[in-house]
Coordinates of C-alpha atoms and ligand atoms in Angstrom, one line a residue:
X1271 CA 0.0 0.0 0.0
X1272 CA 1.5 3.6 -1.2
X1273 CA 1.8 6.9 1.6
X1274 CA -1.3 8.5 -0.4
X1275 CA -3.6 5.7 0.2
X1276 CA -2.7 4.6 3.7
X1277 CA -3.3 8.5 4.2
X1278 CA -6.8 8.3 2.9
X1279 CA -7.3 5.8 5.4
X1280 CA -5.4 7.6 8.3
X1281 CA -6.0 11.3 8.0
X1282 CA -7.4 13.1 11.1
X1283 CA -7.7 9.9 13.1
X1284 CA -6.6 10.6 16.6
X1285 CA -4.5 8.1 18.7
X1286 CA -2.5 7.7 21.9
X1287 CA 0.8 5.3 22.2
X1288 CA 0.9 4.1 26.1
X1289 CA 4.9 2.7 26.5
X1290 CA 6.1 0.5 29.0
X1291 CA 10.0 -0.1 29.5
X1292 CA 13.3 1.0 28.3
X1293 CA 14.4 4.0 26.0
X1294 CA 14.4 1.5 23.2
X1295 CA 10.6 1.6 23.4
X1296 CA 10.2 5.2 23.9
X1297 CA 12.1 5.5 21.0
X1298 CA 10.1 3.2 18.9
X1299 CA 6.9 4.8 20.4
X1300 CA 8.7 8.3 18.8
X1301 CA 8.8 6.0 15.6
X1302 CA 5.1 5.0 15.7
X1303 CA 3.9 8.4 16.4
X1304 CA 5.8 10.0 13.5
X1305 CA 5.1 7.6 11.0
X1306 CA 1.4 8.3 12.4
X1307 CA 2.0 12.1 12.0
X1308 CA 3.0 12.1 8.6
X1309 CA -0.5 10.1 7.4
X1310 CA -2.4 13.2 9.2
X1311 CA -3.2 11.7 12.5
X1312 CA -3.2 13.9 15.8
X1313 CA -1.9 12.7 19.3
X1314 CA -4.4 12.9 21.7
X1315 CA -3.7 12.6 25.6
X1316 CA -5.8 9.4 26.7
X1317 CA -7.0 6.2 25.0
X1318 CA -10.7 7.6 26.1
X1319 CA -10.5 10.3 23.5
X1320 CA -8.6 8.2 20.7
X1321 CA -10.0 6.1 17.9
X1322 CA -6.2 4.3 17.6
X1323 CA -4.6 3.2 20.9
X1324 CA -1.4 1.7 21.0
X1325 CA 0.4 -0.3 23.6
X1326 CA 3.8 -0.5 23.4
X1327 CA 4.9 -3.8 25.9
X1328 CA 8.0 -4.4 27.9
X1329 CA 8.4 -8.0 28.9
X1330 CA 11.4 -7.2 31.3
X1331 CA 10.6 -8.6 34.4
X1332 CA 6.6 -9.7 35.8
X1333 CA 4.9 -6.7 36.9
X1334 CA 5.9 -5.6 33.5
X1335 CA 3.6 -8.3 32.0
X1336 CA 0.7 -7.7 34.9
X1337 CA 0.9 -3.6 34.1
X1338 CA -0.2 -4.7 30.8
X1339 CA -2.8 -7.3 30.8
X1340 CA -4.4 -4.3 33.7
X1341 CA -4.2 -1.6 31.0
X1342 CA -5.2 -3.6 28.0
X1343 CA -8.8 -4.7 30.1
X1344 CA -9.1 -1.0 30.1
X1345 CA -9.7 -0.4 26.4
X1346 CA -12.7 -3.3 26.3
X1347 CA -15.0 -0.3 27.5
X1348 CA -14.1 2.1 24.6
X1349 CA -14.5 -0.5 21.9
X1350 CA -17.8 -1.5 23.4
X1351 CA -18.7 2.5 23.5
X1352 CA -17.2 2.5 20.1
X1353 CA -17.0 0.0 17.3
X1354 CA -14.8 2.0 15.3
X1355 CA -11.8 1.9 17.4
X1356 CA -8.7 0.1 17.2
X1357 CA -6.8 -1.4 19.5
X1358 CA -3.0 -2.3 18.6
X1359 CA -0.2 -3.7 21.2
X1360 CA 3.2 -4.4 19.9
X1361 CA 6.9 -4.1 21.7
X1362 CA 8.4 -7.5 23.4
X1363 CA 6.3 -8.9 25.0
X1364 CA 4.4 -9.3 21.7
X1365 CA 7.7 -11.4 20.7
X1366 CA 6.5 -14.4 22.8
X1367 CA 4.3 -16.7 21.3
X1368 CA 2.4 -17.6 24.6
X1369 CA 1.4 -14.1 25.2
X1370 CA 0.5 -13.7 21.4
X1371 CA -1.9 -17.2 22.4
X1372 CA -3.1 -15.2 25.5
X1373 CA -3.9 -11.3 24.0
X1374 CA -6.2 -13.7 21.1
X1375 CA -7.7 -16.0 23.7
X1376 CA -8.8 -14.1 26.1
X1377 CA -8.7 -10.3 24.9
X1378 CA -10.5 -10.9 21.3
X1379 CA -11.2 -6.7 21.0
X1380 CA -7.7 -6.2 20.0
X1381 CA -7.3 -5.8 16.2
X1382 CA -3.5 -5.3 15.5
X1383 CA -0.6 -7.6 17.4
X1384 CA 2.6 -6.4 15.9
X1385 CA 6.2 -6.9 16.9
X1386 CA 9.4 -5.4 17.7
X1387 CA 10.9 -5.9 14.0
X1388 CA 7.9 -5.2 12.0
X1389 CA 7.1 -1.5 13.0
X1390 CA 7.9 0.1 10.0
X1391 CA 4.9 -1.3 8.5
X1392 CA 2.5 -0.6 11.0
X1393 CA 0.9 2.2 9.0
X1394 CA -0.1 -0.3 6.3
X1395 CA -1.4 -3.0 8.9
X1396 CA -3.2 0.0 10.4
X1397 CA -4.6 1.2 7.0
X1398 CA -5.7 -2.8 6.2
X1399 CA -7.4 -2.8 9.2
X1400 CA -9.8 -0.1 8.4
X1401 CA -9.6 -0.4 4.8
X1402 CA -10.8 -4.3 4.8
X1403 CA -11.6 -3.9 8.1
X1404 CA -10.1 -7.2 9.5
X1405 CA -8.0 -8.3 12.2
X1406 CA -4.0 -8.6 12.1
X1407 CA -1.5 -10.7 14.2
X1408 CA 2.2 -9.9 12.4
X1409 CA 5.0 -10.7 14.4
X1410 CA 8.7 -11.4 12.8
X1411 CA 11.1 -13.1 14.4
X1412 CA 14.5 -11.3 13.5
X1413 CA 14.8 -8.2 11.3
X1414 CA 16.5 -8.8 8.2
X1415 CA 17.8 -5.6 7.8
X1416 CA 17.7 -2.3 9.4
X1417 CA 15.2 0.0 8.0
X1418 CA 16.5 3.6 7.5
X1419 CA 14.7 6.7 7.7
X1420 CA 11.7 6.8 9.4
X1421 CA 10.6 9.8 10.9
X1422 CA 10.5 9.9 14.8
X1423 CA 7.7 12.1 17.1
X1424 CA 10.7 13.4 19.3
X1425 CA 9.5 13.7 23.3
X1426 CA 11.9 16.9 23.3
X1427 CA 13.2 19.7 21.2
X1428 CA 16.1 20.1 22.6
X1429 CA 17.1 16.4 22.8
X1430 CA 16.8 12.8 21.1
X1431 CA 17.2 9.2 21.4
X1432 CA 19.5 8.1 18.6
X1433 CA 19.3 4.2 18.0
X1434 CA 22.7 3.1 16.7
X1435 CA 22.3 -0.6 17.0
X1436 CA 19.4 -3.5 17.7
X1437 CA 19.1 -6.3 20.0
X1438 CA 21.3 -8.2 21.7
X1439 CA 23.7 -11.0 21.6
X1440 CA 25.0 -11.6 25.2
X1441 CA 21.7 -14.4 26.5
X1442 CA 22.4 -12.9 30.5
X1443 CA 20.9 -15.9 31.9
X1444 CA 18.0 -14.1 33.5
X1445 CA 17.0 -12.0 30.3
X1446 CA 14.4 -11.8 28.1
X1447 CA 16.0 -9.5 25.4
X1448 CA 17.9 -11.5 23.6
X1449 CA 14.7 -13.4 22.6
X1450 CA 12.3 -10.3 22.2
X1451 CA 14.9 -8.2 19.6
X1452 CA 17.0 -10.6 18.2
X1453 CA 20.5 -10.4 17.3
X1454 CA 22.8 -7.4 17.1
X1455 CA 22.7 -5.2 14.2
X1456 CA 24.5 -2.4 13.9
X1457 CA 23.5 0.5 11.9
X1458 CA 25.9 2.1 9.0
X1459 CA 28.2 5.1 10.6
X1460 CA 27.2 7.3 8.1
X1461 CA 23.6 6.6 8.7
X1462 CA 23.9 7.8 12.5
X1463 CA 25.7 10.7 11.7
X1464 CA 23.6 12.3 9.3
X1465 CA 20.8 11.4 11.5
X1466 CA 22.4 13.4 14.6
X1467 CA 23.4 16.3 12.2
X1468 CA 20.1 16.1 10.7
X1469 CA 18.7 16.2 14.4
X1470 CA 21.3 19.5 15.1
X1471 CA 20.1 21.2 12.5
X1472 CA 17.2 21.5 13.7
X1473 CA 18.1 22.6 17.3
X1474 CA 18.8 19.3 19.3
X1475 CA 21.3 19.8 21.4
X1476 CA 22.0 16.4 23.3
X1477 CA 21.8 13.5 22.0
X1478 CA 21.5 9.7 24.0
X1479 CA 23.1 6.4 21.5
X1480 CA 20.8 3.7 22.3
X1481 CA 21.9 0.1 22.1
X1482 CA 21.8 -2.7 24.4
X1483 CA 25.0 -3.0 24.7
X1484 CA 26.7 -0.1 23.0
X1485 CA 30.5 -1.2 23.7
X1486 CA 29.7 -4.3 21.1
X1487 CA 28.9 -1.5 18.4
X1488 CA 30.9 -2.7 15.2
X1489 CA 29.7 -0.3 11.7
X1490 CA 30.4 -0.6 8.6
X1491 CA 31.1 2.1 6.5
X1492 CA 30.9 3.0 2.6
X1493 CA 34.5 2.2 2.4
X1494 CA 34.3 -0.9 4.1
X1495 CA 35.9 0.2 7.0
X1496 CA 34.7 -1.0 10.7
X1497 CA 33.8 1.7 13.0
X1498 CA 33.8 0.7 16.8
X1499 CA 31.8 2.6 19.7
X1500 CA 34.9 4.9 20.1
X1501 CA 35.0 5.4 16.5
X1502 CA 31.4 6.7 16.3
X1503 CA 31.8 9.3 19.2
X1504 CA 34.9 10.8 17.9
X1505 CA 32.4 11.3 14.8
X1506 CA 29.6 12.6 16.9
X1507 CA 32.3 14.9 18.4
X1508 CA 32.9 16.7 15.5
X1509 CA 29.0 17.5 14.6
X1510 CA 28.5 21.1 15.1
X1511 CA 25.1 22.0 17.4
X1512 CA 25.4 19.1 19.5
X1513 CA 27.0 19.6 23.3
X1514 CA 26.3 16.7 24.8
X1515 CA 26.9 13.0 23.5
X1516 CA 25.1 10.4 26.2
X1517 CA 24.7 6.5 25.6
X1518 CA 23.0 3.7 27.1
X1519 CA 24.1 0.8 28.1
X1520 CA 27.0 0.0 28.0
X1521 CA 28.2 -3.6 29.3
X1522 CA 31.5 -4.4 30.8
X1523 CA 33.0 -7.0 29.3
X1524 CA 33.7 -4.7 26.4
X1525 CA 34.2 -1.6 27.9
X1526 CA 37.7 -0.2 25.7
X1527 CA 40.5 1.9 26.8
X1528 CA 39.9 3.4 23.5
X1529 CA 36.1 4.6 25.2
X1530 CA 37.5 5.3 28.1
X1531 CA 40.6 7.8 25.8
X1532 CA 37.1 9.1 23.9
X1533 CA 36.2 10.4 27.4
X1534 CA 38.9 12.5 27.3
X1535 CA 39.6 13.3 24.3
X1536 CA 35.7 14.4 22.9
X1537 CA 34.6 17.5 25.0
X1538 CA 31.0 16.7 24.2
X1539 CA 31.3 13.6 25.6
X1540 CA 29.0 13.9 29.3
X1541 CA 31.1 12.5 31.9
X1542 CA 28.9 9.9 33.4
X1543 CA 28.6 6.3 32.8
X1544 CA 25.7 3.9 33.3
X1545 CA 27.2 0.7 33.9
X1546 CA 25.4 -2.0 34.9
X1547 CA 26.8 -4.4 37.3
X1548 CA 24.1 -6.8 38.2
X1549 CA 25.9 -8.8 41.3
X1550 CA 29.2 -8.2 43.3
X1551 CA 29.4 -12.0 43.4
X1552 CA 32.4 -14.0 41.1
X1553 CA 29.9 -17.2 41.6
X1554 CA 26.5 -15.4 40.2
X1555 CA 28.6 -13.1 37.8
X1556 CA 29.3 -16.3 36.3
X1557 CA 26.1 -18.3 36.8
X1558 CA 24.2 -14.5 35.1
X1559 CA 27.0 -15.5 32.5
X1560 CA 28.3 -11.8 32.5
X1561 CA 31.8 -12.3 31.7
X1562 CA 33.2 -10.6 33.9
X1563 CA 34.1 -10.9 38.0
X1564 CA 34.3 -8.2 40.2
X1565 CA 38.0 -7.4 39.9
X1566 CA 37.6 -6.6 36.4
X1567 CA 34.6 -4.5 37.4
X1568 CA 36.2 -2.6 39.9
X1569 CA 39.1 -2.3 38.1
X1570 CA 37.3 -0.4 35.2
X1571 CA 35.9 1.7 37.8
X1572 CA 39.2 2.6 38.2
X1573 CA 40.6 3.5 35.1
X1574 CA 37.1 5.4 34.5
X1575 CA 38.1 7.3 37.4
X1576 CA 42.0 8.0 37.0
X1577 CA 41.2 9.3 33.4
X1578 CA 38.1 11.2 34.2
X1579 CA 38.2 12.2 38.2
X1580 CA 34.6 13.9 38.0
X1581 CA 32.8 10.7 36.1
X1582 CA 29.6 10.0 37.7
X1583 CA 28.7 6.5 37.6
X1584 CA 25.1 4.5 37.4
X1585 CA 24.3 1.2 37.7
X1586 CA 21.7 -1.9 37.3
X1587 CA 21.6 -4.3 40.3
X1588 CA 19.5 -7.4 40.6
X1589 CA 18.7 -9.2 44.1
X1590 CA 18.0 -12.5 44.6
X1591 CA 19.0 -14.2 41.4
X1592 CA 18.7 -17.8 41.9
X1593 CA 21.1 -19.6 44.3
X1594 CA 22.3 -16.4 45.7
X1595 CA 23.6 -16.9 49.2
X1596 CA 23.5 -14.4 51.8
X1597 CA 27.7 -14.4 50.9
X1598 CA 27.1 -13.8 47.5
X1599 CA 24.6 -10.5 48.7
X1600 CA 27.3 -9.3 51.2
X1601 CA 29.9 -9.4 47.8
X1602 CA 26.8 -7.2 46.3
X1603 CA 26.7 -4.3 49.3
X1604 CA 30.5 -4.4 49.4
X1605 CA 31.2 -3.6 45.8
X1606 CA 28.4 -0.8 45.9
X1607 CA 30.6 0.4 48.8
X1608 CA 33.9 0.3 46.9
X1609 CA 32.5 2.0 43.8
X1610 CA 30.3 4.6 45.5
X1611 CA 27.5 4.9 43.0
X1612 CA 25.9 8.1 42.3
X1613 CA 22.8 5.9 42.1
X1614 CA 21.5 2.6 40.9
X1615 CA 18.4 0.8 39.9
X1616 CA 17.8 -2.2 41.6
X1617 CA 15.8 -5.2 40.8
X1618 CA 14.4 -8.2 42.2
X1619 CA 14.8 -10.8 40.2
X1620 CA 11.8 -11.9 38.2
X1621 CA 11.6 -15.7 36.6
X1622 CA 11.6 -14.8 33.2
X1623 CA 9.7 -18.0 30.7
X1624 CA 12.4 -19.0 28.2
X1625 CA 15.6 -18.2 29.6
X1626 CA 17.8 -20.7 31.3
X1627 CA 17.7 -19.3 35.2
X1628 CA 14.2 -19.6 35.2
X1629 CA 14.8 -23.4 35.1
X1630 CA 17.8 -23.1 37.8
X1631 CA 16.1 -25.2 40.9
X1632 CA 17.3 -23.1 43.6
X1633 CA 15.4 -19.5 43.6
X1634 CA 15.9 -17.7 45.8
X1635 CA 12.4 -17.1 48.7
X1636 CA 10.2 -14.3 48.7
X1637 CA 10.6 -12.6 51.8
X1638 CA 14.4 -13.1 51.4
X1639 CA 14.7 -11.1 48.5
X1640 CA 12.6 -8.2 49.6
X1641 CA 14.5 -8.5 52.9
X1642 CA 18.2 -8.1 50.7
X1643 CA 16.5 -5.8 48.4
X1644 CA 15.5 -3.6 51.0
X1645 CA 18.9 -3.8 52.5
X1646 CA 20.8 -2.7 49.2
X1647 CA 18.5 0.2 48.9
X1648 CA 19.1 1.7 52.0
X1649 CA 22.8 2.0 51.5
X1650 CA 22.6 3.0 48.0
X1651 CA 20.3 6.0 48.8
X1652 CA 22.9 6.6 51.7
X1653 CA 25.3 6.6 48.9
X1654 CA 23.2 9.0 46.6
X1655 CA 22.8 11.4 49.2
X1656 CA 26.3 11.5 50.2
X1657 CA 27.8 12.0 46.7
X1658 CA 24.4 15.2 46.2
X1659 CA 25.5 16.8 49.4
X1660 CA 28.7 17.3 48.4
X1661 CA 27.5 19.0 45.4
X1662 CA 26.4 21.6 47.5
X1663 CA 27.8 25.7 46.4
X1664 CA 29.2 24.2 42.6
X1665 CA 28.0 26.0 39.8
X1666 CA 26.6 23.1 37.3
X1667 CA 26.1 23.3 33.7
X1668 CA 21.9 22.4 33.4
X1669 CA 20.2 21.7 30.3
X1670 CA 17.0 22.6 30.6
X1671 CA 13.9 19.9 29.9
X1672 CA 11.4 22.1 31.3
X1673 CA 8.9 23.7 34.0
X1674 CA 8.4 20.7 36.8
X1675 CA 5.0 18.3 36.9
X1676 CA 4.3 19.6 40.5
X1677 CA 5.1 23.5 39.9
X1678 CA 5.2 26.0 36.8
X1679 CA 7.7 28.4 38.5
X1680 CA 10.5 25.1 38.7
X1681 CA 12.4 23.9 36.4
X1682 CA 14.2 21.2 35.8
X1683 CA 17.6 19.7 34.0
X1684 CA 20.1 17.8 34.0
X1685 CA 23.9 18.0 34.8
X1686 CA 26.4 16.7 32.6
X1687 CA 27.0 14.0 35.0
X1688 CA 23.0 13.4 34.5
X1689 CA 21.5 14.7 37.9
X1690 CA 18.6 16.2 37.8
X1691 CA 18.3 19.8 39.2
X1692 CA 15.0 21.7 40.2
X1693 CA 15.7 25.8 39.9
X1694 CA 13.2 28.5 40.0
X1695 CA 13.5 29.7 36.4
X1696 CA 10.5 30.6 33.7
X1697 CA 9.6 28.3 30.9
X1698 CA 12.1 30.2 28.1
X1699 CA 14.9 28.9 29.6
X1700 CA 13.6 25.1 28.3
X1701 CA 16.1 24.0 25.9
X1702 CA 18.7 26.2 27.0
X1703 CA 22.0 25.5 28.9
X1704 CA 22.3 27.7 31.8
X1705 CA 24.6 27.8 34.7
X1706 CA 23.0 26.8 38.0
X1707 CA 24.7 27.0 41.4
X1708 CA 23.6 24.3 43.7
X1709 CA 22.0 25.0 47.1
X1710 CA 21.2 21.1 48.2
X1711 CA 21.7 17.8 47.7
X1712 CA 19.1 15.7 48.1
X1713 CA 19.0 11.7 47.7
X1714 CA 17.8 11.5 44.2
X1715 CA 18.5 15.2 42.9
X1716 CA 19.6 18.3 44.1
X1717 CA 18.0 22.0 44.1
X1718 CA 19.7 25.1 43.2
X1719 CA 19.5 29.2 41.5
X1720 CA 20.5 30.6 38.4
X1721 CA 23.9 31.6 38.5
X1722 CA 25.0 35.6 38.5
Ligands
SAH979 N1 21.2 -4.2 28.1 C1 21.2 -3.7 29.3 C2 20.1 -4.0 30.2 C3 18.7 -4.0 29.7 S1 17.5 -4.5 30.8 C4 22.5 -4.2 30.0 O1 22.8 -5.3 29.8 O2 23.1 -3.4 30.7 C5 17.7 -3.4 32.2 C6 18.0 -4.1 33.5 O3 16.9 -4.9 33.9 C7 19.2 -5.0 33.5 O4 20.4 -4.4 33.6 C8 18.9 -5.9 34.7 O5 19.4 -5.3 35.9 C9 17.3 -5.9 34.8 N2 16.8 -7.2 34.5 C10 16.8 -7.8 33.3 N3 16.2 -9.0 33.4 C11 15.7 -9.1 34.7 C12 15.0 -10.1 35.4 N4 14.7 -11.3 34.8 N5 14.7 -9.9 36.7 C13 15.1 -8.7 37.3 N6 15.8 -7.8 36.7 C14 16.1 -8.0 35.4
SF4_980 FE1 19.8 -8.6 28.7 FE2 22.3 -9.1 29.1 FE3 21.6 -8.3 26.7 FE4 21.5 -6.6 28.7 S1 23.3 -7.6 27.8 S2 19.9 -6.9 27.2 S3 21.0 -7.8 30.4 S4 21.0 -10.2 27.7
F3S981 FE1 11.5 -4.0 28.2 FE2 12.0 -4.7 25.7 FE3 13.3 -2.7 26.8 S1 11.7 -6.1 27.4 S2 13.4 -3.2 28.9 S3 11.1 -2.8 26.4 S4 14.1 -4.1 25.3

């Protein structure tokens, strides 16, 4: 089906995209809502006031899942109210066949099931749909290729997600990824850049590469030649309009010295790092197969810190991944100690169908992991506020996302080091880079005024 047609189908429909999980689904949401744009469609703020609604699934751990299933009961009541709607879900949980068997069995009112390697041709599913009015279940299993140059709904003005590879090769023991997006892909160098000076041109100012695992980034250019992650931010780099270069994640078996030099060397480069590392334990490091132990964790941290002294550091923990001993958890607080995050998501660990710990026999009970989990917490907020207060009196560089949910006259940012900062300030300055000094550290941001 051509643009014009599908548009003939589409034009002045209103819809609303609900997005569960990561960045890479926000991003793809950005992707739906664009391609939706450009066939005259409108965004409208609830799924009550839409005649499209799309859910976007993450499958990353259970209450993921259970989110859902809640939301998509929801939308029974505006297709009973009216017939005309349409009802779409996509994104990984759609990637599973035995949630495919569930959405068809027991929630017949939705028409389109697509998946996370198909979403380029969601417009023409969508146009189908009301055109032969019928109901569609596509779902790939791998992408073939990468397809370039969709247009994207960005969140922001002043900043973008910029995908620069797809899925993921690494099968952690506990994941579901590797099974919802496929293997890696990398995208053409060229492509990327022209996207991101594409994206400059037009006024955005920061920039976050999305892959999920960045460090394994190998692209080929027109030449032939391989570009590595390093590679690609000494490109970015050079890209006039953009000031800050962020990326997520990055894993660290394959975290170079070459990456770390890039910190260095590329000014636009944000000193922080979001590195994820899921246990402090050598025996579930290895059972998680990471690939790497602690020492070689730590000793990254390290080097991170030698060559950039100011790096702020993130991290992804999990609790109670199956036959972790109370040792194992005491190898967990006393790494968090060593490193001294800035702050850290932490997880308990959910049985995911499909991958190989959910058949390990030991799991871990219940109230144990809530009891660890709520143990790790505590010290890493103790952490987080420790590292704000010291922020206290330093003049931050803030880019500006906007006026806060909870009051006009605030705004908020983000440092370079990617702590958010609440300022009285009016709405112009969204967008802007202004200089903020900080007047508190709190656990999970800090406050401050516009510097004089
Ligand atoms: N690719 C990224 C992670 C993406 S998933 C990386 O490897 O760094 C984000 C986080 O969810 C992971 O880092 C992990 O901490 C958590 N996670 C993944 N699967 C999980 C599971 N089954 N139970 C609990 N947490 C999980
Ligand atoms: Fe999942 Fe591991 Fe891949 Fe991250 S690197 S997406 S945790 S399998
Ligand atoms: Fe969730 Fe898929 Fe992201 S499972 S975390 S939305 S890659």
């Amino acid at each position: 089906m051509n643009k014009d047609k599908e548009m003939g189908l589409l034009d002045g429909k209103k819809y609303n995209i609900i997005t569960f999980g990561c960045q890479m689904n926000e991003h793809d949401s950005e992707t739906i809502a664009g391609m939706l744009q450009e066939r005259g469609c409108a965004e409208v703020p609830t799924p009550a006031e839409s005649d499209i609604t799309i859910i976007n699934t993450c499958s990353i751990r259970e209450n993921a899942d259970k989110r859902f299933f809640g939301t998509l009961g929801q939308l029974k009541k505006i297709k009973e109210r009216n017939p005309g709607y349409v009802a779409c879900v996509c994104g990984c949980m759609m990637q599973q066949q035995h949630i495919i068997d569930t959405v068809k069995s027991k929630y017949p009112w939705v028409d389109i099931i697509f998946g996370t390697h198909n979403i380029h041709r969601f417009p023409e599913l969508l146009s189908k749909v009301y055109g032969e009015k019928m109901k569609i279940a596509e779902v790939f299993e791998d992408s073939a290729d990468i397809v370039e140059g969709l247009p994207a709904k960005r969140l922001y003005p002043h900043k973008s997600f910029v995908n620069i590879m797809y899925g993921c090769n690494n099968f952690c023991t506990y994941c579901i990824v590797p099974y919802t997006r496929g293997r890696e892909k990398s995208r053409h160098p060229e492509d990327i850049l022209d996207e991101i000076a594409g994206l400059a041109a037009d006024g955005v100012k920061e920039v976050t590469l999305l892959g999920q695992n960045v460090n394994s980034y190998r692209g080929i250019d027109g030449t032939g030649r391989q570009w590595d992650f390093a590679d690609l931010i000494y490109g970015i780099d050079d890209i006039s309009g953009i000031q800050r270069i962020r990326f997520m994640t990055s894993h660290p078996k394959d975290l170079s010295d070459k990456l770390i030099q890039a910190y260095v060397d590329c000014d636009k480069l944000c000193n922080y790092i979001h590195l994820p590392v899921q246990s402090g334990s050598d025996d579930v490091l290895m059972r998680m197969n990471r690939k790497y132990n602690r020492t070689r964790y730590l000793e990254l941290v390290g080097k991170l810190r030698r060559a950039v002294p100011d790096i702020t550091i993130s991290t992804d923990i999990i609790v109670g991944f199956p036959g972790e001993t109370e040792k194992d958890f005491q190898d967990t607080l006393d790494l968090v100690r060593k490193v001294g995050y800035d702050s850290a998501f932490t997880f308990l660990y959910s049985i995911r169908q499909g991958t190989p710990a959910a058949g390990y026999e030991d799991q871990v009970p219940e109230d144990v992991k809530h009891e660890r989990f709520d143990r790790l917490v505590d010290l890493i907020n103790a952490g987080s506020a420790k590292k704000n207060a010291a922020y206290k009196g330093r003049i931050e560089k803030v880019l500006v996302d906007g006026p806060s949910k909870k009051d006009p006259k605030t705004m908020t940012g983000r440092t370079e080091g990617f702590k958010l900062v609440d300022f009285p300030g009016s709405p112009e300055l969204t967008g802007t880079m202004v200089d903020v000094e900080i007047t508190e550290g709190k656990t999970f941001s800090l406050k401050g005024r516009l510097a004089r």
